[in-house]
mmCIF file of C-alpha atoms in Angstrom:
data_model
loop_
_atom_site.group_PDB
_atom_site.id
_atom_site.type_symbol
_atom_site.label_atom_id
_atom_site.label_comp_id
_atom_site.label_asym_id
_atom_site.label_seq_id
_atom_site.Cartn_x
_atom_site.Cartn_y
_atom_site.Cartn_z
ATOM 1 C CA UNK A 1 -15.358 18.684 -3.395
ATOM 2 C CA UNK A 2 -13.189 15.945 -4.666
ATOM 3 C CA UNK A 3 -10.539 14.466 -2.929
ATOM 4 C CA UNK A 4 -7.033 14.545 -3.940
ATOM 5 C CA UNK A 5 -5.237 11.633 -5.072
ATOM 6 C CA UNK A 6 -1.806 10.610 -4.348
ATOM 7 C CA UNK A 7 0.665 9.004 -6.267
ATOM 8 C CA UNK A 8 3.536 7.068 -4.632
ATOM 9 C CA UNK A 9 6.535 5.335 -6.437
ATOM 10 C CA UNK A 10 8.241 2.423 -4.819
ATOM 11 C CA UNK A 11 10.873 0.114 -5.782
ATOM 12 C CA UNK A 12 10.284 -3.176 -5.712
ATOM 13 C CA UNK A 13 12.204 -3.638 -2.603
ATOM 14 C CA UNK A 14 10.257 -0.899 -1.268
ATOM 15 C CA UNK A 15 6.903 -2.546 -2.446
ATOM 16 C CA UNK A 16 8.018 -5.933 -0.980
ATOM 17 C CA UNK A 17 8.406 -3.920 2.743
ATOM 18 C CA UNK A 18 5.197 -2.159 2.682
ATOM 19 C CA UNK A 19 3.331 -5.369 2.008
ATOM 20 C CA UNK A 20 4.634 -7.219 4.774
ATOM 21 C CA UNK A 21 4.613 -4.239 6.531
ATOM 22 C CA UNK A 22 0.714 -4.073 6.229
ATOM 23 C CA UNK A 23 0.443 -8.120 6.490
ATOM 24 C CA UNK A 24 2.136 -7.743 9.842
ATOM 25 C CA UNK A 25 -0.022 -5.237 10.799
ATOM 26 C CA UNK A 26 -3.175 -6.720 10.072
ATOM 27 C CA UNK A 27 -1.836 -9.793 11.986
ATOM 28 C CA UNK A 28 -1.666 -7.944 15.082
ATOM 29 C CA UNK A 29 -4.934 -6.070 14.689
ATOM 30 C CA UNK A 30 -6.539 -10.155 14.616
ATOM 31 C CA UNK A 31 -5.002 -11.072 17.396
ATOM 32 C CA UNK A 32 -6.111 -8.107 19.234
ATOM 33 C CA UNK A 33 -9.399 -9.192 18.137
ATOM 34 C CA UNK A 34 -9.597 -5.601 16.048
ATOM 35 C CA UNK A 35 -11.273 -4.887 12.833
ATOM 36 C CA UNK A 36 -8.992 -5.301 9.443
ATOM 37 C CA UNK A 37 -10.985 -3.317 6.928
ATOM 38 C CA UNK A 38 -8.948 -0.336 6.705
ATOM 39 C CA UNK A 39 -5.637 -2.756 6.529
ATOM 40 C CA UNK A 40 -7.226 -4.745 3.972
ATOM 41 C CA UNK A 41 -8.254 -1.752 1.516
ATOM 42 C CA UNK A 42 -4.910 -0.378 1.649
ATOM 43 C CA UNK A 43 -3.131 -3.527 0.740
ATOM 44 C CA UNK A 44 -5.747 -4.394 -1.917
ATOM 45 C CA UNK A 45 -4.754 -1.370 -3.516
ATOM 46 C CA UNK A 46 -0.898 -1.896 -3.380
ATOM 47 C CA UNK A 47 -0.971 -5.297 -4.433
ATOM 48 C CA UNK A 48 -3.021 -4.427 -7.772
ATOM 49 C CA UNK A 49 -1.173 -0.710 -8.311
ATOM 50 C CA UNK A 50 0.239 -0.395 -11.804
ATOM 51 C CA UNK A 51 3.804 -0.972 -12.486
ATOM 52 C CA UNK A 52 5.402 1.785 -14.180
ATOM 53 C CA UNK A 53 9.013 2.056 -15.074
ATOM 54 C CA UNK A 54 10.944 5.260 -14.500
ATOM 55 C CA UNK A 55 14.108 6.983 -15.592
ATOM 56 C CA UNK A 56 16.005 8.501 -12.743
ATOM 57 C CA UNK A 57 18.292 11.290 -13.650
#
């Protein structure tokens, strides 16, 4: 089976506080001496998502 994908839109605002939300994360999970992979795939993939520009109705 294939998994599904998901598609999220954020505004840059919103962009800007999931990245530091995930930065400040992985911070912690260092200092607790805990494994980052998982942090560091997710934020890989929002830093290089797509910018697309929507009309809101």
């Amino acid at each position: 089976m294939r998994e599904k994908k998901y598609h999220i839109y954020l505004t840059d605002d919103e962009q800007s506080r999931v990245i530091q939300s995930l930065i400040n994360l992985k911070n912690n999970l260092i200092a607790q001496g805990r494994y980052t992979d998982a942090v560091d795939d997710v934020l890989l993939k929002v830093l290089s998502a797509r910018k697309r520009k929507l009309k809101i109705k």
